[in-house]
Short mmCIF file of C-alpha atoms in Angstrom, two decimals:
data_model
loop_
_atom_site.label_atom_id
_atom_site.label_comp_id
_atom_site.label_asym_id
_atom_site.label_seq_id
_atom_site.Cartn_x
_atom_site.Cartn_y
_atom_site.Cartn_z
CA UNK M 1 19.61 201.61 91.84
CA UNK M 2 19.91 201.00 88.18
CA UNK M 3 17.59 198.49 86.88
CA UNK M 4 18.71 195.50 84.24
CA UNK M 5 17.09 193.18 82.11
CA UNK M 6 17.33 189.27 83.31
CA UNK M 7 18.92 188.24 80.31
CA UNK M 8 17.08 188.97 76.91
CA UNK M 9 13.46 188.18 79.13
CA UNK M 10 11.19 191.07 79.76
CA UNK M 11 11.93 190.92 83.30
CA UNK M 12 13.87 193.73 84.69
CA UNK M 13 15.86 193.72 88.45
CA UNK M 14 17.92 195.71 90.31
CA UNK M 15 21.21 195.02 89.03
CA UNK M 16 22.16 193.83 92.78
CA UNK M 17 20.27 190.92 94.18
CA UNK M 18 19.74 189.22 97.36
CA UNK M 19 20.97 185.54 97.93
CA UNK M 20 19.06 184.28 100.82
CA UNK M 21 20.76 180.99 101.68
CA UNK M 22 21.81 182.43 105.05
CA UNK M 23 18.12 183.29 106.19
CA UNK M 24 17.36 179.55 107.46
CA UNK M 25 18.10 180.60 110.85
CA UNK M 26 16.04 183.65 111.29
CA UNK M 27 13.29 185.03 112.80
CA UNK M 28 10.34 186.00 110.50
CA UNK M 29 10.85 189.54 111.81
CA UNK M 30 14.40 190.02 111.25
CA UNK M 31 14.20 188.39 107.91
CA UNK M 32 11.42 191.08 106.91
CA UNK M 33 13.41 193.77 108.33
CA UNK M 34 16.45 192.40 105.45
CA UNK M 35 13.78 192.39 102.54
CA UNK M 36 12.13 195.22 103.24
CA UNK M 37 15.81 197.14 103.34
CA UNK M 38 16.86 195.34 100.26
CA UNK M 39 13.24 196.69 98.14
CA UNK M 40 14.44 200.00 99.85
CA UNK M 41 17.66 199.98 97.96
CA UNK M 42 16.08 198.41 95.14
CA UNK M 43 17.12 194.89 95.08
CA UNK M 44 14.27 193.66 93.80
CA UNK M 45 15.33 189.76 92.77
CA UNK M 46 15.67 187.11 95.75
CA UNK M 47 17.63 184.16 94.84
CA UNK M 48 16.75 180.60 96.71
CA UNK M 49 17.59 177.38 96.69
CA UNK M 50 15.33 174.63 97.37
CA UNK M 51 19.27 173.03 99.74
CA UNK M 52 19.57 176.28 101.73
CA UNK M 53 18.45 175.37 105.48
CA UNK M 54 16.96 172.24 103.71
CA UNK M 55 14.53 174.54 102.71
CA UNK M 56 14.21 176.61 106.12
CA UNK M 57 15.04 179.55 103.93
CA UNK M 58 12.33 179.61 101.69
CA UNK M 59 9.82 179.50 104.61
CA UNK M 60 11.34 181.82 106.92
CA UNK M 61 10.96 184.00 103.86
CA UNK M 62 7.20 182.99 102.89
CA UNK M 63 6.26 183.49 106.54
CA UNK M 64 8.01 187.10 106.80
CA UNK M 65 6.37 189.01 103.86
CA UNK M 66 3.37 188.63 101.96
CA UNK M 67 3.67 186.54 98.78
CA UNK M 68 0.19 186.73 97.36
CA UNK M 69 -0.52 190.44 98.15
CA UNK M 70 1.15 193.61 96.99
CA UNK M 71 4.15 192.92 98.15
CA UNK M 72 4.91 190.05 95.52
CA UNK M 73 4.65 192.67 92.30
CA UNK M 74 7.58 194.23 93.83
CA UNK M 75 10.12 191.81 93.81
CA UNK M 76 11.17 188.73 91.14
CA UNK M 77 11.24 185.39 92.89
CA UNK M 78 14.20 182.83 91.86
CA UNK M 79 15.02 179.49 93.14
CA UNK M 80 16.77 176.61 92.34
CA UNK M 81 16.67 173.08 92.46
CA UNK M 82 18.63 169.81 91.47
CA UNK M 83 20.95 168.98 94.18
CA UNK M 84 20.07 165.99 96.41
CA UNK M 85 21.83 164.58 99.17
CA UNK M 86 25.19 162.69 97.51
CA UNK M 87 23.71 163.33 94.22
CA UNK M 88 22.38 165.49 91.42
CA UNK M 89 18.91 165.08 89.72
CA UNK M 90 17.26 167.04 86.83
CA UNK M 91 14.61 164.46 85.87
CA UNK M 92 11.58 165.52 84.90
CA UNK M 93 9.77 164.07 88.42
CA UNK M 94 12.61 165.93 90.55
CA UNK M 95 12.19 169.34 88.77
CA UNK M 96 8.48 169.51 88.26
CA UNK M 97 7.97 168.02 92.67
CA UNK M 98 10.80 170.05 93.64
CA UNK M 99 9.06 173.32 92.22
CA UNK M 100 5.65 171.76 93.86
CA UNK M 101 7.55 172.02 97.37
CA UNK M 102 9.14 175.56 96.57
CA UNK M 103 5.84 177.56 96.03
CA UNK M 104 4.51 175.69 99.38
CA UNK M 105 7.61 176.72 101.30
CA UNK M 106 7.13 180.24 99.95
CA UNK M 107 3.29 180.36 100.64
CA UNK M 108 3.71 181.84 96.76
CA UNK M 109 2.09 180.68 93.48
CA UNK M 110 4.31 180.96 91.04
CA UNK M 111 8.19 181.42 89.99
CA UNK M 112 10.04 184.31 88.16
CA UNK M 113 12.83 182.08 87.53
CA UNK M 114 13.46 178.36 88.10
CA UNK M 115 17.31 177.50 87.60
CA UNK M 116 18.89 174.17 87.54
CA UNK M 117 21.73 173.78 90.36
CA UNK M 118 24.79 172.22 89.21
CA UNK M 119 25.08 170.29 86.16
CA UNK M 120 23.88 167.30 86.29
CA UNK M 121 26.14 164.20 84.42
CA UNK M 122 23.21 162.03 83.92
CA UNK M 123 20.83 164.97 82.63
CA UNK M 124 18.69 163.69 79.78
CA UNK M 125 17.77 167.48 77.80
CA UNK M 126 14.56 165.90 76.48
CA UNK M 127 13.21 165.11 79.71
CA UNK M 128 14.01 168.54 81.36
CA UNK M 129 12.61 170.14 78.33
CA UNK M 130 9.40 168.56 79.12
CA UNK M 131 9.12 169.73 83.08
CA UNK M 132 10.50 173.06 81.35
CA UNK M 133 7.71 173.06 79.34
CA UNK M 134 4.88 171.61 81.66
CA UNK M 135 5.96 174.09 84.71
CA UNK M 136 5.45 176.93 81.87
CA UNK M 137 2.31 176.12 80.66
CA UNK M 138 1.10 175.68 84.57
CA UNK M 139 2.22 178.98 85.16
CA UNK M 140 4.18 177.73 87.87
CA UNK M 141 7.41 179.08 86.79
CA UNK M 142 7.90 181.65 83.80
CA UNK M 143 11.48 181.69 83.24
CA UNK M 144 14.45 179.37 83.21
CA UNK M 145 18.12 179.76 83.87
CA UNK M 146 21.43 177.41 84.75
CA UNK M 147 23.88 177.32 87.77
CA UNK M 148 27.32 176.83 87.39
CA UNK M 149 27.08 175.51 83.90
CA UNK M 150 29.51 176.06 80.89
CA UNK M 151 28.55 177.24 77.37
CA UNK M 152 28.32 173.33 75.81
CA UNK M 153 26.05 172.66 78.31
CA UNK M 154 23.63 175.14 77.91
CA UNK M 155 23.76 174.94 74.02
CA UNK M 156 23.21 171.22 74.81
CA UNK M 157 19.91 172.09 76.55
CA UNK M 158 18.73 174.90 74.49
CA UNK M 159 18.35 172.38 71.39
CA UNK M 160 15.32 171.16 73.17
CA UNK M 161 14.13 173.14 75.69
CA UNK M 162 11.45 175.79 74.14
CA UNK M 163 12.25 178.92 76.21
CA UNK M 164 15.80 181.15 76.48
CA UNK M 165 17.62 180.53 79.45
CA UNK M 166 18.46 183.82 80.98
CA UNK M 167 20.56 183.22 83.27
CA UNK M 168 23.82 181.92 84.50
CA UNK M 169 24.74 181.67 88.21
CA UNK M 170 28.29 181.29 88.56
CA UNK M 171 31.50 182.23 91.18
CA UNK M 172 32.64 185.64 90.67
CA UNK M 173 34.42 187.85 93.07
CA UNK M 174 37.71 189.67 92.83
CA UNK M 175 39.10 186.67 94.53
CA UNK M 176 37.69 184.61 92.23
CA UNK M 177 38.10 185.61 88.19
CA UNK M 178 38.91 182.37 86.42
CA UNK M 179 36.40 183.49 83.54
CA UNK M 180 38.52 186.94 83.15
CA UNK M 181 42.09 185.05 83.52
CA UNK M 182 41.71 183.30 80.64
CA UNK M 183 40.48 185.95 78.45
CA UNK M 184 43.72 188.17 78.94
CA UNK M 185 45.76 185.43 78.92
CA UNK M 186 45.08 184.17 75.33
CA UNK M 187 47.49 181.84 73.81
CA UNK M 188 50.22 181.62 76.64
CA UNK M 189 52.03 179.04 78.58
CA UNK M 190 50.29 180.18 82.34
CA UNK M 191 48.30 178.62 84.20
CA UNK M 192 45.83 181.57 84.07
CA UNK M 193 45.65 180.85 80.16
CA UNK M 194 44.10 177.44 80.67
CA UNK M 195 39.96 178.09 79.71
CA UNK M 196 37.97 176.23 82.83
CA UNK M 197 34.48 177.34 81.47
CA UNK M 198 34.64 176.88 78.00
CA UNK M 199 34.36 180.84 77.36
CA UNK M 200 31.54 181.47 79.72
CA UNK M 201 32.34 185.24 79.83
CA UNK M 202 32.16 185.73 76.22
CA UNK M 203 29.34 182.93 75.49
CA UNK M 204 26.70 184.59 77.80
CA UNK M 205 27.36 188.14 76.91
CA UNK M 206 26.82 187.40 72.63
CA UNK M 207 23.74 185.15 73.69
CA UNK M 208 22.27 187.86 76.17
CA UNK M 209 22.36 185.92 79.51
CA UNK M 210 22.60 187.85 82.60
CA UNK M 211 25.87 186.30 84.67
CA UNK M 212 24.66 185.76 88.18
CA UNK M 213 27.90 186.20 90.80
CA UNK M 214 27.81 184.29 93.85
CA UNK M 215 29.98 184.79 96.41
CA UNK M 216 30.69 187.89 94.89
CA UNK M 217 32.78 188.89 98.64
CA UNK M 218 34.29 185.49 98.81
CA UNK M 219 37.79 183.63 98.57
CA UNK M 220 37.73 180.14 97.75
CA UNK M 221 34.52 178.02 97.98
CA UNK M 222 33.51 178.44 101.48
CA UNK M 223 36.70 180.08 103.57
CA UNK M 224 35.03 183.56 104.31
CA UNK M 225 35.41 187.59 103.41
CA UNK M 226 38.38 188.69 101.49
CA UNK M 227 37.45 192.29 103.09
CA UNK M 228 38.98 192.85 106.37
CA UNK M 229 40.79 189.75 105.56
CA UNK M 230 44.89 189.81 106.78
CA UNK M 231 45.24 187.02 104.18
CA UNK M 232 45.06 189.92 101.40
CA UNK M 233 46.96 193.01 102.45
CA UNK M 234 47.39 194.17 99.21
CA UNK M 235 43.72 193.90 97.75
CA UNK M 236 42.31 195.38 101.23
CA UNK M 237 45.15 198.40 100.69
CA UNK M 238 43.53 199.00 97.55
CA UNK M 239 39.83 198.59 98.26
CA UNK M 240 40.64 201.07 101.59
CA UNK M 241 42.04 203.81 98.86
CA UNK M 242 39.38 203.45 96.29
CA UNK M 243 36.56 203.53 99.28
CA UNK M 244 38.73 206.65 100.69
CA UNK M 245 38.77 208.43 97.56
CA UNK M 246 35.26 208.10 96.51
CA UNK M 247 33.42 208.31 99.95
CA UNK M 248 32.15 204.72 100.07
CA UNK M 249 32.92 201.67 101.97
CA UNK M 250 35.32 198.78 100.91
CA UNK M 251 32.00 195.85 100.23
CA UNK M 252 30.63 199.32 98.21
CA UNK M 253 33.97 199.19 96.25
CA UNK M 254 34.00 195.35 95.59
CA UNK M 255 30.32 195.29 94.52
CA UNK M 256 31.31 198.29 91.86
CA UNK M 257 34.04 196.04 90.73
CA UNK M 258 31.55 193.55 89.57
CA UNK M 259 29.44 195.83 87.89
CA UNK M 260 32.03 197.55 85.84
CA UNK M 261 32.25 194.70 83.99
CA UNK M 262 30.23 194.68 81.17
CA UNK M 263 28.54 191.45 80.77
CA UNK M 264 25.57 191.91 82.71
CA UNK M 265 27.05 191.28 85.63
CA UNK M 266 24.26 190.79 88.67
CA UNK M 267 26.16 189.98 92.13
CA UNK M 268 24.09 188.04 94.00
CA UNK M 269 24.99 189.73 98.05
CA UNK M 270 24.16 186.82 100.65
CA UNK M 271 24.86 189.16 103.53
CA UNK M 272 21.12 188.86 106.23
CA UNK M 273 22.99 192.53 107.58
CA UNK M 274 21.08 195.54 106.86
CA UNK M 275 23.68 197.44 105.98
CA UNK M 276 26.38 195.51 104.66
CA UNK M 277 23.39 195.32 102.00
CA UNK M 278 22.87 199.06 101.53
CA UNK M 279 26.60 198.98 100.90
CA UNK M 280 26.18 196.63 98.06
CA UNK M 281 23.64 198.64 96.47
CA UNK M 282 25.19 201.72 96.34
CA UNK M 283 27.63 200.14 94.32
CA UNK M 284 25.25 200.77 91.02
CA UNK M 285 25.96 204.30 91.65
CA UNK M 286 29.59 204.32 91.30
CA UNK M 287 31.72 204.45 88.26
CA UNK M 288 35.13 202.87 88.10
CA UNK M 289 37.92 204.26 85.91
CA UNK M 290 39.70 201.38 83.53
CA UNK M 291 42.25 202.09 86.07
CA UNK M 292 40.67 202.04 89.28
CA UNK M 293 39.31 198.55 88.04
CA UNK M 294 42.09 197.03 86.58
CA UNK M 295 43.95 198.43 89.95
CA UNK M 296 42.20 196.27 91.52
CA UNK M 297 41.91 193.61 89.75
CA UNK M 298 46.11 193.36 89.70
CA UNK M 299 45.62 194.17 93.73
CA UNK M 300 44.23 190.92 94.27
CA UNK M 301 47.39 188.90 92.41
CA UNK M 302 46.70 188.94 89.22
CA UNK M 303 49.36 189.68 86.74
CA UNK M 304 48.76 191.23 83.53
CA UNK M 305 50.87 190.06 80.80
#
């Protein structure tokens, strides 16, 4: 697999990565079975959250491979944390605790990346420049990034905080391209025109941070698979060709999508199946065509104008 740079940090991935939400409800066994494909493949970054399985995730994970041993140079360690039940929280006790509880879940001693989940309203930047800072100095975390945040945010926080933010985790799929829409919709009276993320596209690729995809198979927030799907005859028409022409498999084709784009585009595959993962990572090895992408970019109902 071709290997990226996390943003402009020294840290360098597989430009696939695993999401492991979905490993709460596994057997130590099984979910060493999915990381020890994914290193395979080279996915080498492992994206938690401190919410998935209320935290099952992150020790089903610490209790299936070893996270002090040899296995932990081989692979860059993300979580995330500021979502609480009915609420949001980056103050400085929540972030610095909730990063406490993350390494014990993990059975792991330190973070690649800490990123904050969600924006918070109530964020104070001074205060999560300070856990930024203390978690650094601790050696507890050694890189930051944001979730689902939008350019003024993260300028908001980088006039305090004392290290880059590298990374962006945001919803990206071919079902899902609100940050494209607007860029090749410019000055128009559509609904695709209107800019929901304050130029996220553009912002992160002239400040060098690495756009995390989640969801990158999904429609909607939660509804399911667009492959297979009967809901998009069309798009599935087109991934079937594309995978049919090239020798690969539709999720293979979707994944490629992604990573033709070129912002630094890191899907983040939440699949706990074997080899619906070795499907996503053979995506770095194929090339699309300006046509083959915007082919399927139109596929999936978007217009051009």
């Amino acid at each position: 697999m071709k290997v990226i740079n996390i943003g402009n940090s020294p840290l360098q991935a597989g430009e696939v990565a695993l999401g492991c939400m979905r490993m709460a409800d596994m057997s130590p066994k099984d979910a060493e079975n999915v990381i020890r494909t994914s290193l395979e493949e080279g996915v080498t970054l492992f994206d938690h959250a401190d919410i998935y399985g209320k935290g099952a995730s992150e020790e089903v994970f610490g209790k299936a491979i070893d996270l002090k041993g040899a296995d932990r140079d081989k692979m860059i360690l993300q979580s995330k944390c500021g979502i609480r039940s009915g609420f949001y929280d980056f103050s400085k006790e929540h972030i610095v605790t909730s990063v406490d509880s993350i390494l014990k879940r993990l059975g792991a001693d330190h973070l690649d990346i800490l990123v904050l989940h969600r924006p918070d309203a109530l964020m104070e930047p001074e205060e999560v420049a300070s856990a930024f800072s203390e978690l650094k100095k601790s050696g507890k975390v050694n890189y930051f990034g944001v979730s689902n945040h939008h350019p003024g945010q993260m300028e908001l926080l980088k006039q305090y905080v004392d290290v880059p933010l590298i990374v962006n985790q945001v919803q990206l799929s071919l079902m899902h391209t609100p940050i494209i829409d607007a860029g090749l919709q410019v000055n128009m009276h559509r609904d695709g025109a209107i800019h929901r993320d304050g130029m996220l596209l553009e912002y992160c690729r002239k400040e060098n941070i690495t756009i995390q995809a989640w969801s990158p198979f999904q429609h909607g927030m939660i509804e399911g698979p667009f492959i297979d799907n009967d809901d998009f005859p069309e798009l599935n028409k087109k991934l079937r060709e594309l995978a049919e022409e090239k020798g690969i498999s539709k999720t293979t084709a979707a994944a490629a999508w992604l990573l033709r784009i070129p912002a630094s585009i890191q899907p983040v595959v939440g699949s706990m199946t074997p080899e619906r993962i070795r499907q996503a990572a053979a995506a770095s090895k194929v090339d699309l065509t300006r046509e083959e992408w915007y082919g399927l970019y139109t596929a999936a109902g978007n217009d051009l104008p």
